[in-house]
Structures are given as C-alpha cells and as structure tokens.
Coordinates of C-alpha atoms and ligand atoms in Angstrom, one line a residue:
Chain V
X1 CA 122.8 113.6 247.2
X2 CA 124.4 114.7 250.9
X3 CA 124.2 110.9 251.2
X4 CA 126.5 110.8 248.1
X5 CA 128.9 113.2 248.9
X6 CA 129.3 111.8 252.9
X7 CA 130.1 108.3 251.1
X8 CA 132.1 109.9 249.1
X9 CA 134.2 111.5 251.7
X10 CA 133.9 108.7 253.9
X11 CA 136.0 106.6 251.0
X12 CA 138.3 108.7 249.6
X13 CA 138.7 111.9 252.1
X14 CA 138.6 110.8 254.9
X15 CA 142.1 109.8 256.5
X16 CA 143.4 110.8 253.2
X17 CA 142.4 106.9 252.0
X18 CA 142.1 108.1 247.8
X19 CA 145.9 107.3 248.4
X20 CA 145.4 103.4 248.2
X21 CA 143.3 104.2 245.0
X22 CA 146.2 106.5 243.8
X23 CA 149.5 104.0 244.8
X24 CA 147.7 101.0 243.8
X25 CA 147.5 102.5 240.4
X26 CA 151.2 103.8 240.6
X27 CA 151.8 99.9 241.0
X28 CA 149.7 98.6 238.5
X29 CA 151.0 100.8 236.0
X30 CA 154.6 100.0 237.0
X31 CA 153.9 96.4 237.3
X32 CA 151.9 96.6 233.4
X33 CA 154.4 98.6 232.1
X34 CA 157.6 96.4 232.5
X35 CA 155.4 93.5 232.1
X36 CA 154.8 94.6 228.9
X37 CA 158.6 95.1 228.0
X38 CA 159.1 91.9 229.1
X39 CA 156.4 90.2 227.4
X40 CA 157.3 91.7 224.3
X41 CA 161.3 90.7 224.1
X42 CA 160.4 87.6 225.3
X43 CA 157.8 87.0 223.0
X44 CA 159.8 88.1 220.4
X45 CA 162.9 85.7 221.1
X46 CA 160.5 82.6 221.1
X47 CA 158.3 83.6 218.0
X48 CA 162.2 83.9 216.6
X49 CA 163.5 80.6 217.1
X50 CA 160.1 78.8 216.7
X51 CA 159.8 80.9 213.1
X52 CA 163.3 80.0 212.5
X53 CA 162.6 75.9 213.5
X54 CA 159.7 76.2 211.3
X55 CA 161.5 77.8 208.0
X56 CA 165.2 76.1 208.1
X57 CA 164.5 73.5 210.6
X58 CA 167.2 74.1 212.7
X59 CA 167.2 75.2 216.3
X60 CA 165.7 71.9 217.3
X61 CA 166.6 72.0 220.8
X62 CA 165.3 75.6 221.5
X63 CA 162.3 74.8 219.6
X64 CA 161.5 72.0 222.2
X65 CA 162.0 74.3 225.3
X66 CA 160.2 77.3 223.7
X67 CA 157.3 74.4 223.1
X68 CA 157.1 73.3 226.9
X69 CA 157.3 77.2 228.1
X70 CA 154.4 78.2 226.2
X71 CA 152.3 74.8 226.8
X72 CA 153.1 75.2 230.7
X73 CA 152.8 79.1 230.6
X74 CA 149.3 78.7 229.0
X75 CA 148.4 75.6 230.7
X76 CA 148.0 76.6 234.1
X77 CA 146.6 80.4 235.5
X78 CA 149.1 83.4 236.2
X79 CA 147.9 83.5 239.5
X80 CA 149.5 79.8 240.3
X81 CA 152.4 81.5 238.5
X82 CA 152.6 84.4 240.2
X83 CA 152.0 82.5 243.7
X84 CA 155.0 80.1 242.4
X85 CA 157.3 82.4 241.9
X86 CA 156.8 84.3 245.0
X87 CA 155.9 81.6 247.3
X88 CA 158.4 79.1 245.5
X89 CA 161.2 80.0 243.5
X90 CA 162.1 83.5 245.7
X91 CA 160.8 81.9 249.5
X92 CA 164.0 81.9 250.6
X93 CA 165.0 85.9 249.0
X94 CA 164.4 89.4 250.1
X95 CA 162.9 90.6 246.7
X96 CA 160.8 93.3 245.9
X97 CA 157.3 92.6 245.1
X98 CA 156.9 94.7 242.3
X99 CA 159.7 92.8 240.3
X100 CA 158.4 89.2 241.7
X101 CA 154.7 90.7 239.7
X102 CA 157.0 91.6 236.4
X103 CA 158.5 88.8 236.2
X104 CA 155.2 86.9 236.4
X105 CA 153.0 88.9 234.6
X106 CA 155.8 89.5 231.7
X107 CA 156.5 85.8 231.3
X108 CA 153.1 84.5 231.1
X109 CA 152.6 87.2 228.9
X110 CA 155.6 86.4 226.5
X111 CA 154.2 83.1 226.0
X112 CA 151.2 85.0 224.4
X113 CA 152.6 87.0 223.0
X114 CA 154.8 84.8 221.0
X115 CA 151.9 83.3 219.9
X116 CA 150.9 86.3 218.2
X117 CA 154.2 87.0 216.5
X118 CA 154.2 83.8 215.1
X119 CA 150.8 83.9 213.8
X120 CA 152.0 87.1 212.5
X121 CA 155.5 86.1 210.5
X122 CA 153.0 82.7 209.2
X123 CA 150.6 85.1 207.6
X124 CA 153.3 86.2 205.2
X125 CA 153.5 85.2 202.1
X126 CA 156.2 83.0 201.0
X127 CA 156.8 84.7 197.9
X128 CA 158.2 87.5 200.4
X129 CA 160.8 85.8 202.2
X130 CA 161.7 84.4 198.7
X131 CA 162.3 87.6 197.2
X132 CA 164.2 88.8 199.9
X133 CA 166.6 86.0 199.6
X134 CA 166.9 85.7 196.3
X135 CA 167.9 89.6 196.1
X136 CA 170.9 88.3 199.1
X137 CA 169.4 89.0 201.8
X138 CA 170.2 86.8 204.8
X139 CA 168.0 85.3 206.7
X140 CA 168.3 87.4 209.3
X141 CA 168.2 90.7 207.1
X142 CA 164.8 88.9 205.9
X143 CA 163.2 88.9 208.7
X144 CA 163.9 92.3 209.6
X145 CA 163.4 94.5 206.7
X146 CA 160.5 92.2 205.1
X147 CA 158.9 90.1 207.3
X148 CA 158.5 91.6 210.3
X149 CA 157.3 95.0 209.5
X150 CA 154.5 94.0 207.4
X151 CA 153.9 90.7 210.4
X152 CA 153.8 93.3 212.8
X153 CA 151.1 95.9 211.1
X154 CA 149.0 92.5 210.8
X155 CA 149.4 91.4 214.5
X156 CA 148.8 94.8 215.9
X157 CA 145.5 94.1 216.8
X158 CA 145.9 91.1 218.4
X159 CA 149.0 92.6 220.8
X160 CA 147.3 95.0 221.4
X161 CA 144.0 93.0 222.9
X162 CA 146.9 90.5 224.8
X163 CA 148.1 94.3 226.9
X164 CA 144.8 95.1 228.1
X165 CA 144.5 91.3 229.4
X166 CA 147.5 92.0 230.9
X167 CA 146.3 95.5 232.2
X168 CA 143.2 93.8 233.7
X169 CA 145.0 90.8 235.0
X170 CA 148.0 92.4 237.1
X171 CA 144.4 92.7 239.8
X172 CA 145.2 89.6 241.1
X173 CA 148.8 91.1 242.8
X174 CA 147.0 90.7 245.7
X175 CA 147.1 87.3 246.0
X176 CA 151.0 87.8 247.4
X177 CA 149.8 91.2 249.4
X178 CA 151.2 93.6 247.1
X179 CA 148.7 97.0 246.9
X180 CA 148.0 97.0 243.5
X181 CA 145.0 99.3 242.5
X182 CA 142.6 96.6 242.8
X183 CA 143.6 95.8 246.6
X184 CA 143.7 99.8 247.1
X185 CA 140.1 99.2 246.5
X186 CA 139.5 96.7 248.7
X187 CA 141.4 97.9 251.6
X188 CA 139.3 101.1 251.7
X189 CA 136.3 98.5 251.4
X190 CA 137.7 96.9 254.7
X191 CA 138.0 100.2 256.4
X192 CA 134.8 101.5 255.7
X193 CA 132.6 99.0 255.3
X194 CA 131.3 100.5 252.0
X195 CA 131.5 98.4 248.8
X196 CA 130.5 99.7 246.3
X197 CA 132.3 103.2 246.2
X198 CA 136.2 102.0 246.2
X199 CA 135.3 98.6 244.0
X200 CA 133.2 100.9 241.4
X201 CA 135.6 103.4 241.2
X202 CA 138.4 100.9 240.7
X203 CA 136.6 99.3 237.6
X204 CA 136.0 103.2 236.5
X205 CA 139.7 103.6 236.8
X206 CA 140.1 100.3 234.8
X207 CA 137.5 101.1 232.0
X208 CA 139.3 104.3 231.7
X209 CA 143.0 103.0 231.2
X210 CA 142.0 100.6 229.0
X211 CA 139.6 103.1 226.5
X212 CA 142.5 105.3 226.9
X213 CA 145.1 102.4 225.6
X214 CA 142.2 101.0 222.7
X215 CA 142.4 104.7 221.1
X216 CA 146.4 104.7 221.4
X217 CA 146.5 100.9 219.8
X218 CA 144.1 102.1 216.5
X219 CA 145.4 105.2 216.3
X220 CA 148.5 103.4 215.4
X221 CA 147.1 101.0 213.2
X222 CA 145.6 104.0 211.2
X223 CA 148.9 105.3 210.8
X224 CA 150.4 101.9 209.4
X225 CA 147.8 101.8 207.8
X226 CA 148.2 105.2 206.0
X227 CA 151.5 104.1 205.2
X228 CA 150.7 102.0 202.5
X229 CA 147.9 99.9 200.7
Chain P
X1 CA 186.3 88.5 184.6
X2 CA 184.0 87.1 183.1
X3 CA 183.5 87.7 179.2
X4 CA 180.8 86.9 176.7
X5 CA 180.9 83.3 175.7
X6 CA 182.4 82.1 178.6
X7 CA 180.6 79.6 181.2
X8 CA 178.5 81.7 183.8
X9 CA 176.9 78.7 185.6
X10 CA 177.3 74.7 185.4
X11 CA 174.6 72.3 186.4
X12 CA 176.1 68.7 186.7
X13 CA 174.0 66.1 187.6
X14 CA 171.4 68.0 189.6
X15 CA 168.5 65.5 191.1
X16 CA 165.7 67.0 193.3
X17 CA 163.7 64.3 195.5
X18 CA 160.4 65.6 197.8
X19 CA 157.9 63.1 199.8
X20 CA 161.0 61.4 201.0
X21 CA 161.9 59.5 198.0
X22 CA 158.6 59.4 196.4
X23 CA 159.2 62.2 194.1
X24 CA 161.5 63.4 190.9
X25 CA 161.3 66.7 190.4
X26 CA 164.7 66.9 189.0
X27 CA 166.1 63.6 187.7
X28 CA 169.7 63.8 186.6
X29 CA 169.8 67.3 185.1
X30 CA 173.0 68.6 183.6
X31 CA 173.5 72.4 181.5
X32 CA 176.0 74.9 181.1
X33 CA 175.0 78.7 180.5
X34 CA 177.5 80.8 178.8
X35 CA 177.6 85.0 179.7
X36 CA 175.3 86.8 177.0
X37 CA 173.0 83.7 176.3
X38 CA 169.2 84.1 176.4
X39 CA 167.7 80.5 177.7
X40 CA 164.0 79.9 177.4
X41 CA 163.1 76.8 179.3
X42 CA 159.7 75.3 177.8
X43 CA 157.9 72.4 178.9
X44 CA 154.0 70.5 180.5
X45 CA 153.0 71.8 183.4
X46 CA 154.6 69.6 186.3
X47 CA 158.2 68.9 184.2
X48 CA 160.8 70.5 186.6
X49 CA 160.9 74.1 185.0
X50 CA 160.4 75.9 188.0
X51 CA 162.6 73.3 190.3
X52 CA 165.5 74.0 187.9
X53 CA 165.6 77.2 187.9
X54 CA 165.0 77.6 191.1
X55 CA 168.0 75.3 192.0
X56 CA 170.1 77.6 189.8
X57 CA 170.4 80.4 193.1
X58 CA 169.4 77.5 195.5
X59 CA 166.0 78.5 196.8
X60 CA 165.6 75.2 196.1
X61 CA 168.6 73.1 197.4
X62 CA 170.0 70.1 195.0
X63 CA 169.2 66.6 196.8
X64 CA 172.3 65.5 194.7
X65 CA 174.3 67.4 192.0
X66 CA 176.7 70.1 192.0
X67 CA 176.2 73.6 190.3
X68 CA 178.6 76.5 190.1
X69 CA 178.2 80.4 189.4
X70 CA 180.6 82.3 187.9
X71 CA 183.5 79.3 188.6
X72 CA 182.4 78.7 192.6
X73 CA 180.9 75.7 194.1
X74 CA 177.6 77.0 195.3
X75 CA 176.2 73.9 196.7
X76 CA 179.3 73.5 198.8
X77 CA 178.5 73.8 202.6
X78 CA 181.3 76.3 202.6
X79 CA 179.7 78.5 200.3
X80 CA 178.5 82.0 201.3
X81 CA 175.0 81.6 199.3
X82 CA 173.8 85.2 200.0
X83 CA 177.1 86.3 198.6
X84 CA 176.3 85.1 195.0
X85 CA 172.7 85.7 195.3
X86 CA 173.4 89.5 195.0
X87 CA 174.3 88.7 191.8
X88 CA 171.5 87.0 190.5
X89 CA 168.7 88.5 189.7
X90 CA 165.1 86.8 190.0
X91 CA 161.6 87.6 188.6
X92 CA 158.7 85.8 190.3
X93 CA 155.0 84.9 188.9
X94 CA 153.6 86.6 191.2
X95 CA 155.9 89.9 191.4
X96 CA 156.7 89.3 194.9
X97 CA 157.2 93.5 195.6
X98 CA 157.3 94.7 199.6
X99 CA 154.2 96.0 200.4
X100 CA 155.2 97.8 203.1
X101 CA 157.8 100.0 200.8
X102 CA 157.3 102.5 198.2
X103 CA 158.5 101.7 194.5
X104 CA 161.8 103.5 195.1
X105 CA 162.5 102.0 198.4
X106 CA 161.8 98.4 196.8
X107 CA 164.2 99.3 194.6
X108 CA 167.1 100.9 196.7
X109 CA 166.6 98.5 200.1
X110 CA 169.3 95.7 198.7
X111 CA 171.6 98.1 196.9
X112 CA 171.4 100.2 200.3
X113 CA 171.9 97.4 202.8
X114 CA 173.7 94.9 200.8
X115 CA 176.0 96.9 198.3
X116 CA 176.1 99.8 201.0
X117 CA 175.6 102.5 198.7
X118 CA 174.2 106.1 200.1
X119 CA 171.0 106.4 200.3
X120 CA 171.3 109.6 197.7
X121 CA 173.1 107.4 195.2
X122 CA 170.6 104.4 195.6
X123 CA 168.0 106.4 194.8
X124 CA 169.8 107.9 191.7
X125 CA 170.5 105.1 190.3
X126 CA 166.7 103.9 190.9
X127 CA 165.4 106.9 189.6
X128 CA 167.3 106.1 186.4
X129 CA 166.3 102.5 186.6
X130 CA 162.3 103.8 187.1
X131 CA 163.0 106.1 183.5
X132 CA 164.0 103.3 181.7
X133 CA 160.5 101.3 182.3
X134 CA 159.1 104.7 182.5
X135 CA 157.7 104.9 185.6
X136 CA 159.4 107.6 187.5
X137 CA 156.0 109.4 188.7
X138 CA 155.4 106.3 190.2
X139 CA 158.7 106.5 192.6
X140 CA 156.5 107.2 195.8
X141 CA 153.8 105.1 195.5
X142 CA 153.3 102.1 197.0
X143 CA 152.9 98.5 195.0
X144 CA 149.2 98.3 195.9
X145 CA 148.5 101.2 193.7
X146 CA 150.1 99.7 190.5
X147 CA 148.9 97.6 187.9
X148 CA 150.4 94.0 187.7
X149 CA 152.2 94.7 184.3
X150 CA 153.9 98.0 186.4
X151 CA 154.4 95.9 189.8
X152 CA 156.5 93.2 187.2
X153 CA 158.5 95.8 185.4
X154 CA 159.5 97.2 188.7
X155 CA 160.2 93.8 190.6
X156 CA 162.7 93.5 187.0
X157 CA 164.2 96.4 187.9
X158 CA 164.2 95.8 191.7
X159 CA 166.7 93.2 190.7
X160 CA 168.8 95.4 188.1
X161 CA 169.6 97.5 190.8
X162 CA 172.0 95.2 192.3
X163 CA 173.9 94.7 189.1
X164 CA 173.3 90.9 188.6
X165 CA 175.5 89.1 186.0
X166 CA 172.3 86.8 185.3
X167 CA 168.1 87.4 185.9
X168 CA 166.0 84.6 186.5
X169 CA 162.7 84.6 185.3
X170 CA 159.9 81.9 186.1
X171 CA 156.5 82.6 184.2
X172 CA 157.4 86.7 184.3
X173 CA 154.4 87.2 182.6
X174 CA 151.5 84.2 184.1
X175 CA 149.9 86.3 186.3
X176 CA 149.2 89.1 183.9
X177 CA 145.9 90.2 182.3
X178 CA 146.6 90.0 178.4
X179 CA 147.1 93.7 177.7
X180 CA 149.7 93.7 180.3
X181 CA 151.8 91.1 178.6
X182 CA 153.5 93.1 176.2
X183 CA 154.8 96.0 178.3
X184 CA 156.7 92.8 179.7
X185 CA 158.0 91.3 177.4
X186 CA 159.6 94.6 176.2
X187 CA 161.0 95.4 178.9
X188 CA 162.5 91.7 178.9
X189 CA 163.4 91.7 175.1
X190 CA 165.2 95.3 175.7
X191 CA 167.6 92.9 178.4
X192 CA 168.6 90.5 176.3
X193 CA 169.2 92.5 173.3
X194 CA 171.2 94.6 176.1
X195 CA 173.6 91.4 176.4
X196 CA 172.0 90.3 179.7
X197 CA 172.4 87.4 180.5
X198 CA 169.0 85.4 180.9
X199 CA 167.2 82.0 182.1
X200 CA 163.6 82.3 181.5
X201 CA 160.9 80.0 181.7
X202 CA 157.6 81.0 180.3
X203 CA 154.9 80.3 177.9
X204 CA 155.2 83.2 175.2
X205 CA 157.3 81.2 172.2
X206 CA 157.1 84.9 171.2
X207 CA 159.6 85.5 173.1
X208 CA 161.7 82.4 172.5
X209 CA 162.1 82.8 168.8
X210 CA 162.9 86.7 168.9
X211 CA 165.4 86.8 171.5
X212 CA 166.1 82.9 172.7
X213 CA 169.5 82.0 171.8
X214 CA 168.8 78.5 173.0
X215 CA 165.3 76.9 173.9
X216 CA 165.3 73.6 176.1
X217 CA 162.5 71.2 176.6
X218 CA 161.8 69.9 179.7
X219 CA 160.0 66.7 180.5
X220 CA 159.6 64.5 184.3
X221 CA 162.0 66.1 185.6
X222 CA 164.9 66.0 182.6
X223 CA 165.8 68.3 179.7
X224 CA 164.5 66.3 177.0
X225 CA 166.1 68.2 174.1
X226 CA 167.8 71.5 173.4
X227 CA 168.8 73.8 170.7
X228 CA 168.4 76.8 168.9
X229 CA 164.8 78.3 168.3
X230 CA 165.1 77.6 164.9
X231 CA 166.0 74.1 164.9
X232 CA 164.0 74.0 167.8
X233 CA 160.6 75.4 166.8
X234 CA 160.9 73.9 163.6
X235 CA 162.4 70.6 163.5
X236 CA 161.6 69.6 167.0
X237 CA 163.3 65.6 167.3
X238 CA 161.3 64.2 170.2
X239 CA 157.8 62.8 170.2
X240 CA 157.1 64.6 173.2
X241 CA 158.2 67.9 171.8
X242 CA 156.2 68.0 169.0
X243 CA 153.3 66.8 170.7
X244 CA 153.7 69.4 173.2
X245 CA 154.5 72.0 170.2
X246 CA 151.6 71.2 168.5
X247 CA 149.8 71.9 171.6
X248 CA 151.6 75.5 172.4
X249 CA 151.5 76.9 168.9
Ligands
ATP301 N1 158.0 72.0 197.7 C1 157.6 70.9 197.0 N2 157.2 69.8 197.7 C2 156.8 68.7 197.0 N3 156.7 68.6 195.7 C3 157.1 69.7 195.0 C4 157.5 70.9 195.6 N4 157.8 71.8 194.6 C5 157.6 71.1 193.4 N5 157.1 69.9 193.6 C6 156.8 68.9 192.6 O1 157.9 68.8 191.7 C7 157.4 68.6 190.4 C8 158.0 69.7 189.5 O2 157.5 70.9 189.9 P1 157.8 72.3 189.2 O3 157.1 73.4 190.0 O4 159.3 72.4 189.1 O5 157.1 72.2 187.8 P2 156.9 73.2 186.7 O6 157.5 72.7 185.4 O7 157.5 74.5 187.1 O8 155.4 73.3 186.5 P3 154.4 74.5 186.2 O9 154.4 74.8 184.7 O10 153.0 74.1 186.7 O11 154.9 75.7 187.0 C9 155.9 68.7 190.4 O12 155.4 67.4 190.4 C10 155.6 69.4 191.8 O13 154.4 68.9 192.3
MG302 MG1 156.6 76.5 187.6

C-alpha cells in the first residue's frame, strides 16, 4: 500500500506533474468539443445536398465533390489527415495546434457523420415528404419541420457512437506534438519511468468521459422518445 | 372568383412515361373538373388511377400535357407549385400523419407556417375542425395512439385546415380494417354534400352512387368512359366496364 501511494506521488505529486494529466484533458475536451461542432454542420451540409441529389436530382456537381470528400475522408486514417494538414497544407503558417486538431478531427468526422444523417432522412417514409408537399410545403420547409426531426430521433444513436470515436480518437494529437491528455500520460511515463500509473489513469479518465457522454446521449433519446409513440 | 359550375382544374392531354419509355402510365388523358363536383375515379388495379390524380397537384410531374388549377398553368416552369398546393387538399392510403406531432399540431403546422396565422387562431380553428370528426379529446395525442379510421379522419382534416378549393383522395379508405370504413366515408359524404369540391379514387361504389356526381373508368393508362353514376352503374357502354363491374359489385 506505501508502495501505492509513493507511485502515486511519484506520478502525479511530485513536481506538480497531475498538470499534464489535467491540460491534456483541457485540450482534448477543447479539441472534441469544436470537432464536434464542426463535424456536425459539416455533416449536416453534405447529408443536405446528397439528400437533395437523391430526391430532385439536382445538385449534380456538389453531389460529386461531397462523393470524393467522404470516399477520401473515409478512405485513408485521420492520423494521415491530421499529419497532412499540419505537416502539408499549414507547413509554411504559424497556426495554433489546437485549431490544425479541429479542423482534422471535425472534417473527418463530418464525413461520418453525413453518413449518418443520410441514413437518417432515407429511413423516412416517402409518404412523409409527400404529405408535406402536398399540404405546400417547400422543399425546404419539408425537410425541416418533417423530415428531419423524426431522421434525427432515429440517428441519435448512431451520432452519438460517431462522438465517442471521436472522443477516443483526438489521442493520436500527439503525432504533431500537441499535449493532448493521452501525451500528458506519456510524458509523465517518460519522466518517471513508471507505466502503468499515468497510462491507466488516462484510460480511467477516458472510460469516465465517455460513460458520462453514453448516459447524456440516452437520456436524450428517452426524452424523444417520451415525446411521442 | 371562382363559383359553382365553373372549371376548377383542366387536364389536356396528360401522358406519363417511367422505365425511360418503357412505360404508360398515363396515355393521352384529358378531363375538366367543375367547382362543387364529386369525381370518383374507378378502375383494375394498375390503370393510371393513382398517377392521375397524383398529376392533378404534380407529385407526379406530366411527361407531356398541360393541366391548370383554378385558370393557371401549373406545369409551367414558371409556376410557383407550392403556391397552389395550399390549396389542394390530399388524402393518402396510408394517412401519412407526422409522427413526431400531436393531432393538433398536425393540424395547425401548415396553417401556422404557410397561411401565417397565430398560433391561438390555428389551434381554434383546429379545435373546431377536431369537433366536427369528433375528436377533440384526442387534440394532444399523438398519431401512434389512434386507430387508423381516427388517424384518416384527422389527415382529412389536416388538409381542411388550409382551406383548399379541392381534396384529393386516393383509396381514403384501403388501409382500413372494415369497421373503420364507415366513420370515413361519413366524414367524406358530409364534404361533398358540404359542396366540396372532390376527386376520389376508391373502391366503395357506395360511395360513388350516393354522393358521385360523375364516375370515370379508367383503363392502361386512359379514361375509358365517364358519366353519371346512374348511367354509369347501370348502363355501363364498354366491354371492359362491365366486365370490371360485374367483378366490383
Ligand atoms: N414511380 C413509378 N415508377 C415506375 N412505374 C410506376 C411508378 N408509379 C406507377 N408506376 C406504374 O404505372 C402504372 C400505373 O400505376 P398507378 O399507381 O397509377 O395505378 P393505380 O390505378 O393507382 O393502381 P392501384 O389500384 O393498384 O393503386 C402501373 O403499371 C405502375 O406500376
Ligand atoms: Mg393507386
């Protein structure tokens, strides 16, 4: 048990290193949370235009670059991405890590995303958008107040499982030296020479954030739920 | 204005092509629908019913053909389709309600967004509308909880709400269990003796003799003969329609 607590000190105490736990997770959080954002309107505008391809068949051109995004997004891994767009398309610019990581994470996740959406407006009946129309509703109006509140109850799920990816998958920020929690981790590993203390509590510190985010995501649904049916 | 006997919709020529080419489901159809006329539209299974009245508010767009509501070019590219929509009403098999919205919010959504009425008079005016089918205790549920003779009457009155100058109807009543039927049909027969204008394609010849002011046969795609249910029911011209009476009846 002394042997417990002196590890214990030894990797978070000492030198005051629980900070790289507690600004790595300040980062992750940041870089998640406006990953998210961005994944979501982003998502959202593709799932649009492919929908809209789909339905009335215009858009054509759109459609076609929406296609090659999300077959090059989800063709290759968001570390490659997120090495490109640091390494690559900002070399030659002063930017902020933390952006560089949103703009990765948030764009590979949009292409998921709009995945999800569009599974979500297909699963709609027909009769639906019908109704809507023939009432004299635009296609726009449609979508809004028919379609998409009933695609979105449906897909909840589904987003829901593509934020905790993204959660788990902002851990490879290292790879262009930002100190992300999982790098915290490691960094007090390379100090102290002690594993499994800073790596276990990092996945604790996962595990936790992503319970925490399951409950949120149901509790949710229950309430949709509730709200009809 | 438009008064009784005078021409609510033209259909001139419609044809309606699918499978590139391969396909008449409408094949040269032509029909004029005066204000305060009650049109049941018979025919097989497979004869265009469904196309043509669904080509009357252009959920189904004409391959060829023109048709006009209320004087107006609606086929025209120029045409502001959601415009005249709002004023035709349409009843689907399958009742088609919003799951997501209570009964009174079904009914007030349109009228709200489209007409921009207040919400308070919207839902006066839907309350009023839920009386007349008798279903006012039903106002805050939601469609899931109602059987499919309720979930019909209220998609009817879903569409009365916007004040349409014609309701379509295709098979109102196809998807019902029997004992549901009726409550229907009422509601249906109360219209048209109301002076509603109505296009209706169903199965019930019920209907067609009580309240029909004008029956039409339809066959591959054409209207094979027309008239009054009388004449219609009883001294049917075409081989086809009295085969396919003697089938119905
Ligand atoms: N979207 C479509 N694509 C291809 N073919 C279609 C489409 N809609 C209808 N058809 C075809 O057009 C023809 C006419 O169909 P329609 O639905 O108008 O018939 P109907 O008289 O309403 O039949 P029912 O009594 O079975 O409802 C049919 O052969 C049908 O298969
Ligand atoms: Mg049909």
């Amino acid at each position: 048990m002394t042997n417990f607590v002196d590890r214990f000190t030894l990797n978070f105490i000492a030198d005051g290193r629980w900070h790289y736990i507690a600004n790595g997770l300040l980062v992750t959080l940041q870089i998640t949370f406006f990953a998210v954002l961005l994944g979501i309107t982003l998502g959202f505008v593709i799932a649009i235009i492919r929908s809209t391809h789909d339905n009335t068949g215009k858009m054509k051109i759109g459609n076609a670059i929406c296609n090659i995004y999300i077959t090059v997004i989800r063709g290759t891994p968001v570390v490659v991405q997120l090495m490109i767009i640091y390494y690559v398309v900002f070399a030659s610019f002063d930017i902020n890590k933390v952006i560089v990581a949103i703009l990765a994470f948030g764009m590979n996740s949009g292409a998921y995303v709009a995945e999800i959406f569009r599974s979500g407006i297909m699963s709609i009946d027909r009769g639906q958008f019908e109704a809507g129309r023939s009432l004299g509703f635009n296609y726009r109006q449609t979508m809004m107040y028919i379609i998409m509140p009933q695609a979105f109850k449906n897909i909840l799920p589904a987003l829901g499982n593509e934020f905790i990816v993204l959660l788990k998958e902002t851990s490879v920020s290292g790879y262009i030296a930002m100190q992300d929690l999982t790098k915290g981790g490691d960094i007090i590993r390379s100090r102290t020479y002690d594993a499994f203390m800073p790596l276990i509590a990092v996945a604790i510190i996962y595990l936790i954030m992503v319970m925490i985010f399951s409950k949120l995501v149901s509790m949710l649904e229950r309430r949709l739920r509730n709200s009809d049916h | 204005m438009i008064t009784n006997g005078e021409t609510l919709i033209k259909v001139e020529d419609v044809h309606k092509i699918y499978n590139g080419g391969t396909l008449h489901a409408l094949n040269g159809v032509s029909a004029e629908i005066k204000k305060g006329e009650v049109i049941v539209i018979v025919g097989p299974s497979g004869s265009g019913k469904s196309t043509f009245l669904r080509s009357l508010n252009l959920l189904e767009v004409p391959s060829t053909g023109r048709i006009f509501f209320e004087g107006v070019d609606i086929t025209s590219k120029k045409t502001d389709i959601d415009q005249h929509r709002q004023k035709m009403g349409m009843v689907f098999q399958h009742f088609n309600l919003f799951p997501h919205k209570t009964i009174l919010e079904n009914i007030t959504l349109a009228p709200i967004k489209l007409l921009k009425k207040s919400r308070e008079e919207a839902e006066k005016r839907g309350m009023e509308l839920l009386d007349l089918v008798g279903l006012q205790e039903k106002a805050h549920a939601y469609p899931s909880q109602l059987s499919g003779g309720q979930k019909q009457r209220i998609a009817i009155i879903r569409s009365l709400a916007m004040d349409p100058d014609v309701m379509l109807f295709d098979e109102p009543t196809s998807a019902l269990d029997p004992e549901m039927v009726g409550e229907v049909l009422e509601l249906m027969k109360e219209l048209a003796r109301g002076g509603m204008t109505m296009v209706v394609v169903t199965h019930e010849m019920g209907f067609a003799k009580e309240v029909g002011t004008r029956v039409i046969f339809m066959d591959e795609g054409e209207i094979k003969e027309e008239g009054s249910p009388k004449e219609f029911f009883e001294h049917p011209k075409e081989p086809r329609l009295q085969d396919f009476l003697s089938k119905v009846l």
